[in-house]
Amino acid sequence: MNYNPREIEPRVQQQWHDSNIYRVDTDPSKPKFYVLDMFPYPSGAGLHVGHPLGYIASDIYSRYKRLQGFNVLHPMGYDAYGLPAEQYAIQTGQHPEVTTNANIARYRSQLEKIGFCYDWSRELRTCDPEYYKWTQWAFKRMFESYYDTAADAARPISELVKHLEARGTEGLHAAGTKELEFTAAEWHAMDEKAKSDALMNWRIAYLGNSMVNWCPALGTVLANDEVSEGLSLRGGHPVEQKMMYQWCLRVSAYAGRLLEGLEKLDWTDSLKETQRNWIGRSEGAEMHFAVDGSDVVLDIFTTRADTVFGVTFMVLAPESAYVDAVTTSDRREAVKAYVEATRRKTERERMIDKKVSGEFTGAYAINPLSGARVPIYVSDYVLAGYGTGAIMAVPAHDSRDYAFARHFDLPVIPLIEGADVSEQSFDAKSGRMINSKGPELDLNGMEVKDAIAAAKRFIEEKGIGRVKVNYRLRDAIFSRQRYWGEPFPVYYRDGIPCLLPDSELPLLLPDISSYKPTPDGEPPLARAEGWHTPQGYPLELNTMPGFAGSSAYYLRYMDPRNNDALVSREANNYWRNVDLYIGGTEHATGHLIYSRFWNKFLYDLGEVVEDEPFRKLINQGMIQGRSNFVYRIKDTNTFVSADMRDAYDTTPIHVDVNIVSNDVLDTDAFRAWRPDYADAEFILNADGKYICGWAVEKMSKSMFNVVNPDDIVERYGADTLRLYEMFLGPLEQSKPWDTNGIDGVNRFLKKFWGLYYRGDELLVDDSEPTPDNLRSLHKLIKKVTADIENFSFNTSVAAFMICVNELSQQKCRSRAVLEVLPVLLAPFAPHIAEELWHVALGHHTSIVDARWPEACEDYLRESSVNYAVSFNGKARFNIQMPADATPADVEAAALAHESAARWIDGKTVRKVIVVPKKIVNIVVG
RNA sequence: GCCCGAAUGGUGAAAUGGUAGACACGAGGGACUUAAAAUCCCUUGACUAUAGCAGUCGUGCGGGUUCGAGUCCCGCUUCGGGCACCA
């Protein structure tokens, strides 16, 4: 009986399937462990060999934890809403659901072949009404909530309404889009529409204005990558920036908690840093600048309150509401033209275009500290979306302000001693202040750090402004003008957005005849017939974005078929949150922010018990493609081997990696690959081989470097694929897929099998294990256990190889040893482990229910120990001694050592101190 | 520009401050075989060598700490990745 994965693996998988062995339920008698993969978007191309990398790692860990006696939740599902299926629908008219289901079926079959221990009974897809019912439900709760900044938690909007009824906005602690002020009487005087509009200022899910790329000719919103130089890529129509009223989530209210929450998470520092940068906390001050000869007061935000004496002008963002308020009549024309020109550009173009531009508004502001009168400009280097959309410009100490000042010939006042601002600004926050004395405040002579604090204190005391923390994190735009997404459970009564009752959820996505936007620019849902409530009120036409469905899926897995709650209290109390989350780093500022926000919101409502969703997170590296090249001699159909090509003038051409093995081209397959190459001639190297060149590139069809896991499974088996993906290198590191080494791990599995069978002869017997046998085994147990805990799977595979070589050299047949090995291997190569467990070892239960062994230190004692010896700080050498050698023995050995005599150089050795593998000193006199 | 990470043989890579290159691929040599595949064994960082014992140099570059540095510290170089007019 030889190792035959093609026969073993389907049979073993069938056993698992028939016995429902991976099904899990809440079981309070066992500790839980929740291992989650970031669920995939089922694309039409299917899985390539890079996708399973993280899945294999999480599967190893899941199986390991289960062997250790944990009740392991390890589910899988699909992020089923997405653009490709919808684009395909627009082109072909095929319903995205049909495409999506076909892709899911393919993914499922590909995943099953690899032998994962998923509990498929918990499978989810985000486009399933039973699932998106809870996405809609969560949206409703967000609509019905506001963020209480005093309690630092979401609260029902009804509490806020009570406050408004009693006291208006006085004493209100609520995160809002704007600072609204009105009295209780004014609130009572509002009509229903006005009240609804006012509440939108505070709701966590709210309708608000956001900037989008709008193309009037195409009648649609375009993504940034669909626009170039103000024109649509398709058709070349003008595109403008447009304010659109759409659904947003008040993620910014959670910025502080999202930042602080990172502290207690076991994530990599780089990922935490990425989120910190994204959230972008900056501490500073908001200050009021009066506009000369007007009631308008400019609020600006600065982190450098110390530089206020160096303000020589002010700048407004073109979109700022201040622009209209301050511009004087003689400048109105020019300012309007400038604002228009800016609007036509996309945000991206504004960033790329580093040329200084702007217009003078004609107005002047008064510096509240120095009393100086400074001009107010409008320029696109100030962003409307950050701070207040207005800045005080300090050209001496800010490079952007400096460039602007030089361009418009505005004065530059240096504020820090010794700073040379003749060529460039001095941006560093260090030095001693000068030129900073006003009527009431004198910062001169202070260190920058102290000056910032002093200025802030003064500003606060005098009521010129207040200390403020600003975050870069923006609210999430939650509307998409697409079909293939969750419908909003919202209808409009007289223009007022209202929620459908919970009893009417899910609001099903309707069928429509075409997936394009309507001719007058409405989203595809406008085509749906009967898209209104029974009372005739129109339903929302936008759908939710991709991240809606992926923000709480990990909670749903805990209780996936519950019709009464997202997750039952019981299931949530047991499973709590994800102990180990594995996925790509590309979600650092998207999904991983939104999920944390969503979870914290549900936590505030008391719907879930943990305030962070993912306790430990590992980013698996990306698997890049390894492309192969053939070299065609120019103007011929002759191809020259890579090692011979220097002598010729050649063109490299991508060749399908599937007809190349260890960089050697299968020339017959190449001729058959494409008609053009049917008559190809080859110049082979001295060994008669055609060697291909190679390069690391993204895995993609056009590079002919896509490797399908199915092909690897077909050829080598799933266990080889699993082991090889782990053996390739450290989990977190990106690396090219290179099939060159796969034979090595396949050979290892054959050798492993060979410990149990020689032909049909079973080699396992009841002989006593030798000390060497036990030492090899326990070394392996210790190493593999430690490596799995550290997610160092490549080194544990190497440890298996060493152990199998040792045992096979030792001709070990002892059942006591051979019975343990499959258990250790089971997380990595579950099929072969299961087969040997049943057939060679005669067990009747699955290996999945075996127990993980513990290493016994008694067997691990080294027969000899290395000592490192150094003499009086001069030299070092190593001495190998029996394990029970005493320091005196080592000393004697050291002195006997030939080199020792040379180094000691005739001096008398007084003392030798020996510690294995540690510093040893010999003191000479 | 800012932040983070990385750099070790022909290749993928190992290495709590203690024999650098485990393990594997590839390559070379050999065994078995009519032959091939498969399998097994040996060699494989570079250089020098009296090639039978050995020596020198070697972890991107330059310094430093240390008896001892791939590993720690300082200063660079190169390559990846992320963020980027955030006041």
Short mmCIF file of C-alpha atoms in Angstrom, two decimals, chain A residues 276-684:
data_model
loop_
_atom_site.label_atom_id
_atom_site.label_comp_id
_atom_site.label_asym_id
_atom_site.label_seq_id
_atom_site.Cartn_x
_atom_site.Cartn_y
_atom_site.Cartn_z
CA ARG A 276 -3.60 55.19 14.38
CA ASN A 277 -2.49 57.18 11.34
CA TRP A 278 -5.86 56.70 9.74
CA ILE A 279 -7.71 57.91 12.81
CA GLY A 280 -5.20 60.75 12.97
CA ARG A 281 -5.61 62.30 16.37
CA SER A 282 -4.21 65.78 16.70
CA GLU A 283 -4.38 67.98 19.72
CA GLY A 284 -4.66 71.69 19.18
CA ALA A 285 -6.85 74.70 19.58
CA GLU A 286 -9.80 76.18 17.78
CA MET A 287 -9.51 79.98 17.57
CA HIS A 288 -11.82 82.78 16.55
CA PHE A 289 -10.62 85.46 14.11
CA ALA A 290 -12.99 88.38 13.62
CA VAL A 291 -13.39 89.64 10.07
CA ASP A 292 -12.70 93.37 9.79
CA GLY A 293 -15.83 95.39 9.21
CA SER A 294 -18.18 92.41 9.39
CA ASP A 295 -19.99 90.21 11.96
CA VAL A 296 -18.42 87.11 10.51
CA VAL A 297 -16.02 85.25 12.78
CA LEU A 298 -13.61 82.74 11.27
CA ASP A 299 -13.09 79.61 13.36
CA ILE A 300 -9.80 77.96 12.60
CA PHE A 301 -8.03 74.89 13.97
CA THR A 302 -4.31 74.84 14.70
CA THR A 303 -1.85 72.56 16.45
CA ARG A 304 0.60 75.46 16.65
CA ALA A 305 -1.13 77.99 18.83
CA ASP A 306 2.36 79.25 19.70
CA THR A 307 2.81 80.64 16.18
CA VAL A 308 -0.18 82.96 16.25
CA PHE A 309 2.07 86.04 16.19
CA GLY A 310 3.44 84.91 12.84
CA VAL A 311 0.07 84.83 11.08
CA THR A 312 0.36 86.97 7.96
CA PHE A 313 -2.78 85.82 6.13
CA MET A 314 -5.76 83.47 6.41
CA VAL A 315 -6.85 80.80 3.93
CA LEU A 316 -10.30 79.32 3.32
CA ALA A 317 -11.10 76.08 1.55
CA PRO A 318 -12.97 76.77 -1.72
CA GLU A 319 -15.99 74.79 -0.48
CA SER A 320 -16.08 76.65 2.84
CA ALA A 321 -19.27 78.49 3.70
CA TYR A 322 -17.06 81.38 4.84
CA VAL A 323 -16.10 82.17 1.25
CA ASP A 324 -19.45 83.71 0.34
CA ALA A 325 -19.74 85.37 3.71
CA VAL A 326 -16.48 87.33 3.54
CA THR A 327 -15.79 87.96 -0.16
CA THR A 328 -16.09 91.64 -1.05
CA SER A 329 -18.11 92.68 -4.10
CA ASP A 330 -15.07 93.75 -6.17
CA ARG A 331 -13.45 90.35 -5.66
CA ARG A 332 -16.62 88.27 -6.07
CA GLU A 333 -16.09 87.61 -9.77
CA ALA A 334 -12.54 86.32 -9.44
CA VAL A 335 -13.26 84.26 -6.33
CA LYS A 336 -16.29 82.67 -7.96
CA ALA A 337 -14.23 81.70 -11.01
CA TYR A 338 -11.58 80.18 -8.78
CA VAL A 339 -14.10 78.18 -6.75
CA GLU A 340 -15.73 76.95 -9.98
CA ALA A 341 -12.39 75.86 -11.41
CA THR A 342 -11.59 73.95 -8.24
CA ARG A 343 -14.96 72.26 -8.21
CA ARG A 344 -14.29 70.82 -11.64
CA LYS A 345 -11.24 69.01 -10.38
CA THR A 346 -11.41 65.75 -8.50
CA GLU A 347 -9.94 65.62 -5.06
CA ARG A 348 -7.21 63.41 -6.44
CA GLU A 349 -6.26 65.95 -9.09
CA ARG A 350 -6.15 68.67 -6.51
CA MET A 351 -3.67 66.63 -4.57
CA ILE A 352 -1.51 65.77 -7.56
CA ASP A 353 -1.41 69.36 -8.79
CA LYS A 354 1.14 70.96 -6.47
CA LYS A 355 1.07 74.33 -8.21
CA VAL A 356 0.19 77.12 -5.84
CA SER A 357 -3.12 78.76 -6.66
CA GLY A 358 -5.64 80.93 -4.86
CA GLU A 359 -7.57 84.20 -4.86
CA PHE A 360 -7.76 87.12 -2.48
CA THR A 361 -11.28 87.52 -1.07
CA GLY A 362 -10.91 91.26 -0.46
CA ALA A 363 -11.57 90.76 3.25
CA TYR A 364 -9.24 91.07 6.23
CA ALA A 365 -9.19 89.28 9.56
CA ILE A 366 -8.03 90.61 12.90
CA ASN A 367 -5.48 88.58 14.81
CA PRO A 368 -7.05 88.20 18.29
CA LEU A 369 -3.66 88.19 20.03
CA SER A 370 -1.61 90.77 18.14
CA GLY A 371 -4.43 92.87 16.68
CA ALA A 372 -2.76 92.65 13.26
CA ARG A 373 -4.95 92.96 10.18
CA VAL A 374 -4.27 90.18 7.67
CA PRO A 375 -5.75 89.39 4.24
CA ILE A 376 -8.07 86.42 3.73
CA TYR A 377 -7.44 84.18 0.73
CA VAL A 378 -9.22 81.20 -0.75
CA SER A 379 -7.05 78.31 -1.93
CA ASP A 380 -7.47 74.63 -2.67
CA TYR A 381 -4.58 73.60 -0.46
CA VAL A 382 -6.94 73.95 2.46
CA LEU A 383 -9.33 71.02 2.78
CA ALA A 384 -12.97 71.61 3.57
CA GLY A 385 -13.33 68.28 5.30
CA TYR A 386 -10.72 68.71 8.02
CA GLY A 387 -10.99 70.99 11.00
CA THR A 388 -13.13 73.99 10.14
CA GLY A 389 -12.08 74.36 6.48
CA ALA A 390 -10.20 77.55 7.37
CA ILE A 391 -6.65 78.10 8.60
CA MET A 392 -4.41 80.77 9.99
CA ALA A 393 -1.31 80.83 7.79
CA VAL A 394 2.12 80.99 9.42
CA PRO A 395 4.48 80.96 6.44
CA ALA A 396 7.65 80.99 8.52
CA HIS A 397 6.83 77.66 10.13
CA ASP A 398 4.63 75.75 7.70
CA SER A 399 5.92 74.72 4.30
CA ARG A 400 2.54 74.94 2.55
CA ASP A 401 1.87 78.38 3.91
CA TYR A 402 5.42 79.31 2.94
CA ALA A 403 4.93 78.29 -0.69
CA PHE A 404 1.70 80.27 -0.80
CA ALA A 405 3.29 83.36 0.76
CA ARG A 406 6.20 83.32 -1.71
CA HIS A 407 3.82 82.95 -4.65
CA PHE A 408 1.61 85.86 -3.56
CA ASP A 409 4.47 87.86 -2.09
CA LEU A 410 3.10 87.90 1.44
CA PRO A 411 5.27 88.68 4.47
CA VAL A 412 7.07 85.97 6.42
CA ILE A 413 7.71 86.57 10.11
CA PRO A 414 10.16 84.14 11.76
CA LEU A 415 9.15 83.21 15.31
CA ILE A 416 11.93 80.91 16.37
CA GLU A 417 15.40 82.06 17.25
CA GLY A 418 18.00 81.16 14.67
CA ALA A 419 15.50 79.86 12.13
CA ASP A 420 16.55 80.79 8.61
CA VAL A 421 13.38 81.29 6.61
CA SER A 422 14.91 82.96 3.55
CA GLU A 423 14.75 79.75 1.48
CA GLN A 424 12.25 77.51 3.23
CA SER A 425 10.03 77.33 6.26
CA PHE A 426 11.21 75.99 9.61
CA ASP A 427 8.63 73.33 10.47
CA ALA A 428 10.31 71.67 13.45
CA LYS A 429 8.65 72.01 16.83
CA SER A 430 11.73 73.08 18.70
CA GLY A 431 13.64 76.22 19.57
CA ARG A 432 13.14 79.44 21.46
CA MET A 433 10.34 81.87 20.57
CA ILE A 434 10.98 85.42 19.26
CA ASN A 435 8.74 88.13 17.80
CA SER A 436 5.88 86.78 19.91
CA LYS A 437 4.80 89.56 22.20
CA GLY A 438 1.31 91.00 22.13
CA PRO A 439 -0.57 93.40 24.36
CA GLU A 440 -1.55 90.65 26.81
CA LEU A 441 0.56 87.61 26.01
CA ASP A 442 4.33 87.32 25.78
CA LEU A 443 5.78 84.05 24.51
CA ASN A 444 9.28 85.35 23.78
CA GLY A 445 12.09 83.22 25.14
CA MET A 446 9.93 80.16 25.73
CA GLU A 447 10.61 76.72 24.29
CA VAL A 448 8.10 75.83 21.56
CA LYS A 449 6.56 73.10 23.70
CA ASP A 450 5.94 75.52 26.58
CA ALA A 451 4.77 78.26 24.24
CA ILE A 452 2.09 75.98 22.76
CA ALA A 453 0.79 75.22 26.25
CA ALA A 454 0.91 78.87 27.32
CA ALA A 455 -0.88 80.06 24.19
CA LYS A 456 -3.59 77.44 24.59
CA ARG A 457 -4.13 78.35 28.22
CA PHE A 458 -4.38 82.02 27.32
CA ILE A 459 -6.80 81.40 24.46
CA GLU A 460 -9.06 79.34 26.69
CA GLU A 461 -8.98 81.89 29.55
CA LYS A 462 -9.75 84.85 27.30
CA GLY A 463 -12.51 83.04 25.39
CA ILE A 464 -10.66 83.56 22.10
CA GLY A 465 -11.09 79.88 21.43
CA ARG A 466 -10.81 76.47 23.06
CA VAL A 467 -8.54 73.49 23.30
CA LYS A 468 -9.71 70.84 20.90
CA VAL A 469 -8.82 67.37 19.67
CA ASN A 470 -9.34 66.80 15.99
CA TYR A 471 -9.44 63.50 14.18
CA ARG A 472 -8.68 62.80 10.57
CA LEU A 473 -11.17 59.93 10.55
CA ARG A 474 -14.24 60.92 8.53
CA ASP A 475 -17.76 59.67 8.68
CA ALA A 476 -18.37 56.77 6.31
CA ILE A 477 -20.49 57.42 3.24
CA PHE A 478 -23.05 54.65 3.36
CA SER A 479 -25.03 55.11 0.11
CA ARG A 480 -24.27 53.49 -3.21
CA GLN A 481 -26.15 54.12 -6.44
CA ARG A 482 -25.97 50.43 -7.20
CA TYR A 483 -28.31 47.48 -7.41
CA TRP A 484 -26.34 44.64 -5.89
CA GLY A 485 -26.36 45.60 -2.23
CA GLU A 486 -28.63 45.68 0.81
CA PRO A 487 -31.72 47.88 0.40
CA PHE A 488 -32.22 50.46 3.13
CA PRO A 489 -35.23 49.80 5.35
CA VAL A 490 -36.25 53.41 4.73
CA TYR A 491 -39.18 55.11 3.05
CA TYR A 492 -39.98 58.79 2.57
CA ARG A 493 -43.17 60.35 3.85
CA ASP A 494 -43.47 63.93 2.56
CA GLY A 495 -39.72 64.02 2.15
CA ILE A 496 -39.12 62.82 5.70
CA PRO A 497 -37.06 59.62 5.96
CA CYS A 498 -38.83 57.00 8.07
CA LEU A 499 -37.92 53.45 9.08
CA LEU A 500 -39.84 50.34 8.21
CA PRO A 501 -40.89 48.45 11.35
CA ASP A 502 -38.74 45.50 12.41
CA SER A 503 -41.60 43.17 11.59
CA GLU A 504 -41.21 44.07 7.91
CA LEU A 505 -37.53 43.15 7.77
CA PRO A 506 -35.90 41.95 5.68
CA LEU A 507 -36.85 44.40 2.98
CA LEU A 508 -36.09 42.22 -0.03
CA LEU A 509 -34.01 43.39 -2.94
CA PRO A 510 -36.52 43.61 -5.82
CA ASP A 511 -36.01 42.15 -9.27
CA ILE A 512 -35.43 44.74 -11.98
CA SER A 513 -35.26 44.61 -15.75
CA SER A 514 -31.92 46.36 -16.21
CA TYR A 515 -29.08 47.01 -13.81
CA LYS A 516 -28.07 50.38 -15.25
CA PRO A 517 -28.97 53.72 -13.68
CA THR A 518 -32.09 55.32 -15.11
CA PRO A 519 -31.69 57.89 -17.92
CA ASP A 520 -32.36 60.72 -15.49
CA GLY A 521 -29.59 59.54 -13.22
CA GLU A 522 -31.50 57.66 -10.57
CA PRO A 523 -30.03 54.48 -9.11
CA PRO A 524 -31.12 51.15 -10.62
CA LEU A 525 -33.69 50.57 -7.86
CA ALA A 526 -35.77 53.37 -9.43
CA ARG A 527 -36.61 50.79 -12.10
CA ALA A 528 -38.17 48.41 -9.58
CA GLU A 529 -41.91 48.13 -9.89
CA GLY A 530 -43.91 48.61 -6.74
CA TRP A 531 -40.88 49.98 -4.88
CA HIS A 532 -42.96 51.73 -2.25
CA THR A 533 -44.78 50.93 0.96
CA PRO A 534 -48.38 49.69 0.91
CA GLN A 535 -49.39 53.29 1.68
CA GLY A 536 -47.60 54.39 -1.48
CA TYR A 537 -44.61 56.08 0.15
CA PRO A 538 -41.47 55.69 -1.97
CA LEU A 539 -38.65 53.49 -0.68
CA GLU A 540 -34.98 54.50 -0.61
CA LEU A 541 -33.29 53.98 -3.98
CA ASN A 542 -29.70 53.69 -2.81
CA THR A 543 -28.26 50.48 -1.47
CA MET A 544 -25.66 49.90 1.23
CA PRO A 545 -21.93 49.64 0.48
CA GLY A 546 -19.81 46.51 0.56
CA PHE A 547 -18.63 46.96 4.11
CA ALA A 548 -22.19 46.88 5.51
CA GLY A 549 -22.48 43.12 5.20
CA SER A 550 -18.98 42.36 6.44
CA SER A 551 -19.12 44.51 9.56
CA ALA A 552 -20.91 42.08 11.88
CA TYR A 553 -20.65 38.71 10.16
CA TYR A 554 -18.40 37.32 12.88
CA LEU A 555 -21.28 37.81 15.32
CA ARG A 556 -23.76 36.09 13.08
CA TYR A 557 -21.60 32.97 12.81
CA MET A 558 -22.20 32.45 16.53
CA ASP A 559 -25.88 31.89 15.90
CA PRO A 560 -26.40 31.89 12.14
CA ARG A 561 -29.98 30.67 11.87
CA ASN A 562 -31.54 32.77 14.62
CA ASN A 563 -34.62 34.58 13.36
CA ASP A 564 -35.22 36.61 16.48
CA ALA A 565 -31.84 38.23 17.01
CA LEU A 566 -28.56 38.91 15.27
CA VAL A 567 -27.07 36.61 17.90
CA SER A 568 -28.73 35.16 20.97
CA ARG A 569 -27.54 36.31 24.36
CA GLU A 570 -26.59 32.74 25.19
CA ALA A 571 -24.47 32.20 22.05
CA ASN A 572 -22.83 35.59 22.42
CA ASN A 573 -22.03 35.00 26.08
CA TYR A 574 -20.35 31.75 25.17
CA TRP A 575 -18.42 32.66 22.01
CA ARG A 576 -17.91 36.34 22.95
CA ASN A 577 -15.45 37.51 20.25
CA VAL A 578 -12.91 36.27 17.77
CA ASP A 579 -9.79 34.89 19.43
CA LEU A 580 -7.81 34.63 16.24
CA TYR A 581 -8.56 36.51 13.03
CA ILE A 582 -6.48 35.88 9.93
CA GLY A 583 -6.65 37.98 6.81
CA GLY A 584 -4.97 40.42 4.52
CA THR A 585 -3.51 43.75 5.56
CA GLU A 586 -5.45 45.53 2.81
CA HIS A 587 -8.43 45.76 5.17
CA ALA A 588 -6.55 47.78 7.78
CA THR A 589 -8.38 51.05 7.19
CA GLY A 590 -11.63 49.67 5.78
CA HIS A 591 -13.28 46.57 7.14
CA LEU A 592 -11.19 46.50 10.31
CA ILE A 593 -12.24 50.05 11.22
CA TYR A 594 -15.88 49.61 10.27
CA SER A 595 -16.18 46.29 12.12
CA ARG A 596 -14.72 47.76 15.26
CA PHE A 597 -17.06 50.73 14.99
CA TRP A 598 -20.09 48.51 14.35
CA ASN A 599 -19.20 46.24 17.24
CA LYS A 600 -18.68 49.12 19.64
CA PHE A 601 -22.03 50.52 18.63
CA LEU A 602 -23.76 47.19 19.33
CA TYR A 603 -21.84 47.02 22.60
CA ASP A 604 -23.18 50.44 23.62
CA LEU A 605 -26.67 49.16 22.97
CA GLY A 606 -26.02 46.11 25.13
CA GLU A 607 -26.51 43.80 22.16
CA VAL A 608 -23.05 42.22 22.48
CA VAL A 609 -20.80 41.56 25.46
CA GLU A 610 -17.36 42.44 24.11
CA ASP A 611 -16.41 45.90 22.91
CA GLU A 612 -13.66 44.71 20.56
CA PRO A 613 -14.43 42.12 17.88
CA PHE A 614 -10.99 40.65 17.10
CA ARG A 615 -8.69 39.88 20.00
CA LYS A 616 -5.68 38.65 18.02
CA LEU A 617 -5.12 39.38 14.37
CA ILE A 618 -2.56 38.02 11.98
CA ASN A 619 -1.97 39.32 8.49
CA GLN A 620 -0.87 36.58 6.19
CA GLY A 621 1.49 37.78 3.47
CA MET A 622 0.39 38.03 -0.09
CA ILE A 623 1.33 35.30 -2.49
CA GLN A 624 2.69 36.90 -5.60
CA GLY A 625 2.91 35.24 -8.96
CA ARG A 626 6.14 33.86 -10.31
CA SER A 627 6.03 34.43 -14.04
CA ASN A 628 8.09 32.48 -16.55
CA PHE A 629 9.55 33.85 -19.77
CA VAL A 630 10.70 32.37 -23.04
CA TYR A 631 13.07 34.35 -25.25
CA ARG A 632 12.21 34.72 -28.89
CA ILE A 633 14.98 35.77 -31.24
CA LYS A 634 13.79 38.94 -32.94
CA ASP A 635 11.87 38.43 -36.18
CA THR A 636 11.97 34.63 -35.93
CA ASN A 637 9.94 31.86 -34.38
CA THR A 638 13.01 30.50 -32.65
CA PHE A 639 13.26 30.50 -28.88
CA VAL A 640 16.52 30.41 -27.02
CA SER A 641 17.06 28.96 -23.53
CA ALA A 642 17.55 31.62 -20.87
CA ASP A 643 21.12 30.55 -20.10
CA MET A 644 22.12 30.94 -23.78
CA ARG A 645 20.30 34.12 -24.66
CA ASP A 646 23.16 36.59 -24.22
CA ALA A 647 24.39 35.72 -27.68
CA TYR A 648 21.12 36.74 -29.32
CA ASP A 649 18.83 39.72 -29.66
CA THR A 650 15.69 38.45 -27.95
CA THR A 651 12.26 39.52 -26.78
CA PRO A 652 11.03 38.01 -23.49
CA ILE A 653 7.51 36.60 -23.70
CA HIS A 654 5.33 35.43 -20.80
CA VAL A 655 4.72 31.73 -20.92
CA ASP A 656 2.07 29.79 -19.02
CA VAL A 657 3.69 28.61 -15.78
CA ASN A 658 1.62 25.45 -15.96
CA ILE A 659 3.73 24.12 -18.84
CA VAL A 660 6.97 24.90 -17.04
CA SER A 661 8.44 22.68 -14.35
CA ASN A 662 11.38 23.85 -12.23
CA ASP A 663 11.94 26.53 -14.87
CA VAL A 664 12.29 23.89 -17.57
CA LEU A 665 9.89 24.37 -20.45
CA ASP A 666 7.83 21.49 -21.78
CA THR A 667 8.52 22.29 -25.42
CA ASP A 668 5.80 20.04 -26.81
CA ALA A 669 3.22 21.62 -24.55
CA PHE A 670 4.54 25.01 -25.64
CA ARG A 671 3.97 24.17 -29.31
CA ALA A 672 0.47 23.02 -28.47
CA TRP A 673 -0.20 26.07 -26.26
CA ARG A 674 -0.96 28.55 -29.05
CA PRO A 675 -1.28 28.21 -32.82
CA ASP A 676 1.46 30.86 -33.32
CA TYR A 677 3.96 28.60 -31.60
CA ALA A 678 3.06 25.35 -33.35
CA ASP A 679 6.19 25.58 -35.48
CA ALA A 680 8.42 27.03 -32.81
CA GLU A 681 12.09 26.06 -32.91
CA PHE A 682 14.21 25.86 -29.79
CA ILE A 683 17.84 26.48 -29.04
CA LEU A 684 18.45 24.25 -26.03
#
